GROMACS .gro file of N, CA and C in nm:
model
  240
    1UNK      N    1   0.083  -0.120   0.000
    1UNK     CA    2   0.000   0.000   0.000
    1UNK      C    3   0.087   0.127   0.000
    2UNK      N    4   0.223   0.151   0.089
    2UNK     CA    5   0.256   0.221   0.062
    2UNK      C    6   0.315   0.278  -0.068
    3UNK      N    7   0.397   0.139  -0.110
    3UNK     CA    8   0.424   0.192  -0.260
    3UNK      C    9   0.361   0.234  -0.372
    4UNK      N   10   0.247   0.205  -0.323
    4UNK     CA   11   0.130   0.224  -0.430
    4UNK      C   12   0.074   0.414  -0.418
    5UNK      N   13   0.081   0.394  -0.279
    5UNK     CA   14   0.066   0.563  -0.237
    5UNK      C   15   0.157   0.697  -0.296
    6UNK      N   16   0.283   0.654  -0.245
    6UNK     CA   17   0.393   0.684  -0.321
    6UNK      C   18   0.415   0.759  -0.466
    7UNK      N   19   0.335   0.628  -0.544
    7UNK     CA   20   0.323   0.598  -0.641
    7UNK      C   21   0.259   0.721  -0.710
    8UNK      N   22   0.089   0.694  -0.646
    8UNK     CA   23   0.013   0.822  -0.709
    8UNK      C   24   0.026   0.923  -0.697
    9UNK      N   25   0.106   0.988  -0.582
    9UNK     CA   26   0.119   1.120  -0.521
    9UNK      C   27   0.202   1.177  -0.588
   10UNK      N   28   0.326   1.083  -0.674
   10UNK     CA   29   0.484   1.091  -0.766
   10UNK      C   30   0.374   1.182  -0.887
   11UNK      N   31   0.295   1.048  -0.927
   11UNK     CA   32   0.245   1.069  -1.061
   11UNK      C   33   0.099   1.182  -1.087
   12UNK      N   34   0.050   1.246  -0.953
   12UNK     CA   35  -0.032   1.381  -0.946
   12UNK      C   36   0.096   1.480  -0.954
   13UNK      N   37   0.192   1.495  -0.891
   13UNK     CA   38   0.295   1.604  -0.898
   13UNK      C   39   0.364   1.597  -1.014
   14UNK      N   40   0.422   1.490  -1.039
   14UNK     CA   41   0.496   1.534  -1.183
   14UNK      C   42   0.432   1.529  -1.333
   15UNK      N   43   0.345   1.453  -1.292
   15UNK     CA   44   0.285   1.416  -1.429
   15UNK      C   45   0.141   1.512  -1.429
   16UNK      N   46   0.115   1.564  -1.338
   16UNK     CA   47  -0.059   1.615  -1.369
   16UNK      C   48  -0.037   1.778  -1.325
   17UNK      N   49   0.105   1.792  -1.253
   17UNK     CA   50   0.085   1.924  -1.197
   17UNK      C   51   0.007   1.969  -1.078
   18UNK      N   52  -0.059   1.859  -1.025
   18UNK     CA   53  -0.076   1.892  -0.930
   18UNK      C   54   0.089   1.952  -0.788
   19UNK      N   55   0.001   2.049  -0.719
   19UNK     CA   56   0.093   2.068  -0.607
   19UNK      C   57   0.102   2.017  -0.485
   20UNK      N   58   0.208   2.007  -0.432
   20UNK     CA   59   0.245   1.909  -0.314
   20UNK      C   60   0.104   1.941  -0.209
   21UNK      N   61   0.085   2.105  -0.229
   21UNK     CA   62   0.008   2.165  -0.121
   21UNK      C   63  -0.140   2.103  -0.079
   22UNK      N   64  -0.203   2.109  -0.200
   22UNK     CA   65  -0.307   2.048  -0.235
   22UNK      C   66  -0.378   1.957  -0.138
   23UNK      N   67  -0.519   1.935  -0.133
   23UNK     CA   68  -0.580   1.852  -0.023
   23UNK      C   69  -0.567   1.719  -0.082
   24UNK      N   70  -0.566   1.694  -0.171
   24UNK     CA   71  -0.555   1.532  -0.261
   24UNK      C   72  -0.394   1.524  -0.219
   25UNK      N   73  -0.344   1.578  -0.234
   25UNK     CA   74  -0.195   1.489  -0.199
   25UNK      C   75  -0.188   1.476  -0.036
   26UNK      N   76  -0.224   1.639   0.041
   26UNK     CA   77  -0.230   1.555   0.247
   26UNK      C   78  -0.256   1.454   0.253
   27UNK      N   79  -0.425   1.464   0.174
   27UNK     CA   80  -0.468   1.286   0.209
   27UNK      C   81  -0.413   1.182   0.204
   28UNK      N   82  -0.325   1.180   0.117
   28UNK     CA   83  -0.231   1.104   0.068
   28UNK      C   84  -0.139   1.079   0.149
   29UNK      N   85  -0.100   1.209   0.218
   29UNK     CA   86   0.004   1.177   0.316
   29UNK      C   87  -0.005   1.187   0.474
   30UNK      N   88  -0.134   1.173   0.453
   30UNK     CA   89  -0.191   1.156   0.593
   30UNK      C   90  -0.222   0.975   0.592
   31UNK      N   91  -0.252   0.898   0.482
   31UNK     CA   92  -0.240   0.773   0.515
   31UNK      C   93  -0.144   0.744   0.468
   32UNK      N   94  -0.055   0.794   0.432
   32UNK     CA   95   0.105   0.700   0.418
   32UNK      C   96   0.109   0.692   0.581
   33UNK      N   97   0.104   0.842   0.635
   33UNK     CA   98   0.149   0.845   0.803
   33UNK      C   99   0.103   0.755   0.897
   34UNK      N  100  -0.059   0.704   0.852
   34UNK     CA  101  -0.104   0.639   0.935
   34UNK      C  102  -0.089   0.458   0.885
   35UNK      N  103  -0.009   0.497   0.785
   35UNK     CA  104   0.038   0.332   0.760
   35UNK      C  105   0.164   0.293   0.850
   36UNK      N  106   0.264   0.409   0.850
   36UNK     CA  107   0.396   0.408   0.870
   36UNK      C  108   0.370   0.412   1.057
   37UNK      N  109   0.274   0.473   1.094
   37UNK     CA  110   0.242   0.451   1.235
   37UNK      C  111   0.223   0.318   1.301
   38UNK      N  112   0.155   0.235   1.213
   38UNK     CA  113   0.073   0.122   1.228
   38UNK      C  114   0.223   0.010   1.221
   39UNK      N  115   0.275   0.061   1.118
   39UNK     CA  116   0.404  -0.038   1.103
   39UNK      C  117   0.544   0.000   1.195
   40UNK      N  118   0.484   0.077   1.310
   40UNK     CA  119   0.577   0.100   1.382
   40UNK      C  120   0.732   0.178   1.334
   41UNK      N  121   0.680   0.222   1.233
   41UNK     CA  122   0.791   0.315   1.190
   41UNK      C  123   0.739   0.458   1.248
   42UNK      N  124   0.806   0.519   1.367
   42UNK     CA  125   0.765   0.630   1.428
   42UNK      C  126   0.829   0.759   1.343
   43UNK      N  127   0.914   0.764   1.295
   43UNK     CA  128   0.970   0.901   1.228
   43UNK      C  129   0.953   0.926   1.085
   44UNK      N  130   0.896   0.773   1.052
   44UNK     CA  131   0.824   0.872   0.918
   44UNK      C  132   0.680   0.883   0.936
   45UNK      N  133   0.601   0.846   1.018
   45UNK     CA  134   0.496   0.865   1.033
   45UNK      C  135   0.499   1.008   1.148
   46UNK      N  136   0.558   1.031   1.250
   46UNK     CA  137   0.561   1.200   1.233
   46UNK      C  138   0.589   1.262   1.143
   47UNK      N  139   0.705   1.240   1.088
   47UNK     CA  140   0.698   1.351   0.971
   47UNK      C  141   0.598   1.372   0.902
   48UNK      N  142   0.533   1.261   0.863
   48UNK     CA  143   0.407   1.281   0.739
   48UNK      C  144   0.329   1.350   0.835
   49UNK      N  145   0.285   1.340   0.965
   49UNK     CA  146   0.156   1.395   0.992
   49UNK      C  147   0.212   1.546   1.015
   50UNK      N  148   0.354   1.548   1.021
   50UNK     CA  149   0.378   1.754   1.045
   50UNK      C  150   0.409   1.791   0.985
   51UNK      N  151   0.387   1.727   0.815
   51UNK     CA  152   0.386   1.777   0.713
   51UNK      C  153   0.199   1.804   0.668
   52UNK      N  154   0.148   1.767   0.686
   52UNK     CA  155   0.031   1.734   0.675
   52UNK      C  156  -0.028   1.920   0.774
   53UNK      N  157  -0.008   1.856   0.930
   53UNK     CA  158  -0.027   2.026   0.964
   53UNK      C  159   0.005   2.104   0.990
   54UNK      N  160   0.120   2.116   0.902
   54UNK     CA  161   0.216   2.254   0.852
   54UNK      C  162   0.182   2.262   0.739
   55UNK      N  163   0.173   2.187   0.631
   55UNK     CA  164   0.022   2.245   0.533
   55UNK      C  165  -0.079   2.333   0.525
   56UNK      N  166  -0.169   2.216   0.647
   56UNK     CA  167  -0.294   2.253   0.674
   56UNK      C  168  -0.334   2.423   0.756
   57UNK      N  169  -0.181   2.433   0.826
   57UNK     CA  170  -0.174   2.505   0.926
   57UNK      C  171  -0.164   2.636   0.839
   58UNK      N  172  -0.069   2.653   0.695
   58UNK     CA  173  -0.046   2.755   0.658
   58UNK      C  174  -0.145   2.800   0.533
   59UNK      N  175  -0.259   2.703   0.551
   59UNK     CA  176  -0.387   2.734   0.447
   59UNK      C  177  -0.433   2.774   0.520
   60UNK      N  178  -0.499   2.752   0.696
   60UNK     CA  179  -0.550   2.850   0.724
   60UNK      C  180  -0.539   3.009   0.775
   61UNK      N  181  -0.381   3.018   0.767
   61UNK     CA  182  -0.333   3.121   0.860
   61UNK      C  183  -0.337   3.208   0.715
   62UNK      N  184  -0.338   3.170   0.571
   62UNK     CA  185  -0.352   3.237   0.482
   62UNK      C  186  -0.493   3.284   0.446
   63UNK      N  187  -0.630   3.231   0.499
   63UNK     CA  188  -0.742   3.213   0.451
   63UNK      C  189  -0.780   3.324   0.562
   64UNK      N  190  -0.725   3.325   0.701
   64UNK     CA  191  -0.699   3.402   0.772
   64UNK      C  192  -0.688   3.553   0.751
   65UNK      N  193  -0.599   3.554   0.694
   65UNK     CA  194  -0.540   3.721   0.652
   65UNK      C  195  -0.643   3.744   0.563
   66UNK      N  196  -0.650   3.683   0.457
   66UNK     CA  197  -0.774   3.726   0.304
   66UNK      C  198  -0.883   3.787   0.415
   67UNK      N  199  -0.976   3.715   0.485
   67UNK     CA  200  -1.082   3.719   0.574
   67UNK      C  201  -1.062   3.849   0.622
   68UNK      N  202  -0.915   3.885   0.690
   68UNK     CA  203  -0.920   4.001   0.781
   68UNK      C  204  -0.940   4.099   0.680
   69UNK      N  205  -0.860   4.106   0.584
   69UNK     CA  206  -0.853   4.218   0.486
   69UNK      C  207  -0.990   4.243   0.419
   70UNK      N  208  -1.106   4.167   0.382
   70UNK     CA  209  -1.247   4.157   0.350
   70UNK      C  210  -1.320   4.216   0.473
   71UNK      N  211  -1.285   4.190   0.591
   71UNK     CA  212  -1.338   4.274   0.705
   71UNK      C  213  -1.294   4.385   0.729
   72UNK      N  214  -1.224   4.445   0.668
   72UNK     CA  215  -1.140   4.565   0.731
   72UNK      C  216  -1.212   4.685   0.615
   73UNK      N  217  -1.218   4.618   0.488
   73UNK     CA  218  -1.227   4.648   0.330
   73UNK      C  219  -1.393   4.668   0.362
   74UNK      N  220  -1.487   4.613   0.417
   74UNK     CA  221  -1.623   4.608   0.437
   74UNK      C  222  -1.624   4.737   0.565
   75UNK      N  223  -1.573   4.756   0.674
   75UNK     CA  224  -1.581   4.801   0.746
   75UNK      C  225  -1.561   4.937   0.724
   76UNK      N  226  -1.449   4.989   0.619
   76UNK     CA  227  -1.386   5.112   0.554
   76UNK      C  228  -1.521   5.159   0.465
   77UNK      N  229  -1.607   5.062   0.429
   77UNK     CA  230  -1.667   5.052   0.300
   77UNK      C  231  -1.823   5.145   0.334
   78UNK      N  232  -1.836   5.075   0.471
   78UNK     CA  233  -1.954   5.085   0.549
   78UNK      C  234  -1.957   5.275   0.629
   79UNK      N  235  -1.826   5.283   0.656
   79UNK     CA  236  -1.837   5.385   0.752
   79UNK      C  237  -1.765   5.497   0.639
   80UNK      N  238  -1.792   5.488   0.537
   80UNK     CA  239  -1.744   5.612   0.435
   80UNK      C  240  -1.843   5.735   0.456
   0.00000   0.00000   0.00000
């Protein structure tokens, strides 16, 4: 299973363009992590999962800022 994982995640990034960032590839590497957990391999299964939310972490801290700036932009908008 893992190689197979591997596999597709190789062939969405190089071959389709997809980006590492992407929610189809975490997933991806959120069950490599929870394979590599299961098989008692502890350091690649942290890594995958703090790759996973250091990802996740910097989509929302970006979705974050957009939001503030739409509130700030509405608020300027309102009190003209």
């Amino acid at each position: 299973a893992v190689r197979l994982f591997q596999l597709v995640s190789q062939r969405m990034i190089y071959h389709q363009g997809v980006k590492a960032t992407e929610n189809s590839i975490v997933e991806i590497s959120i069950k490599l992590a929870q394979i590599y957990a299961m098989k008692g391999q502890e350091n690649e299964s942290m890594a995958g999962f703090k790759y996973c939310a250091d990802t996740q972490r910097e989509k929302v801290f970006i979705i974050g800022k957009f939001l503030e700036k739409i509130s700030l932009n509405a608020f300027t908008l309102k009190y003209r």
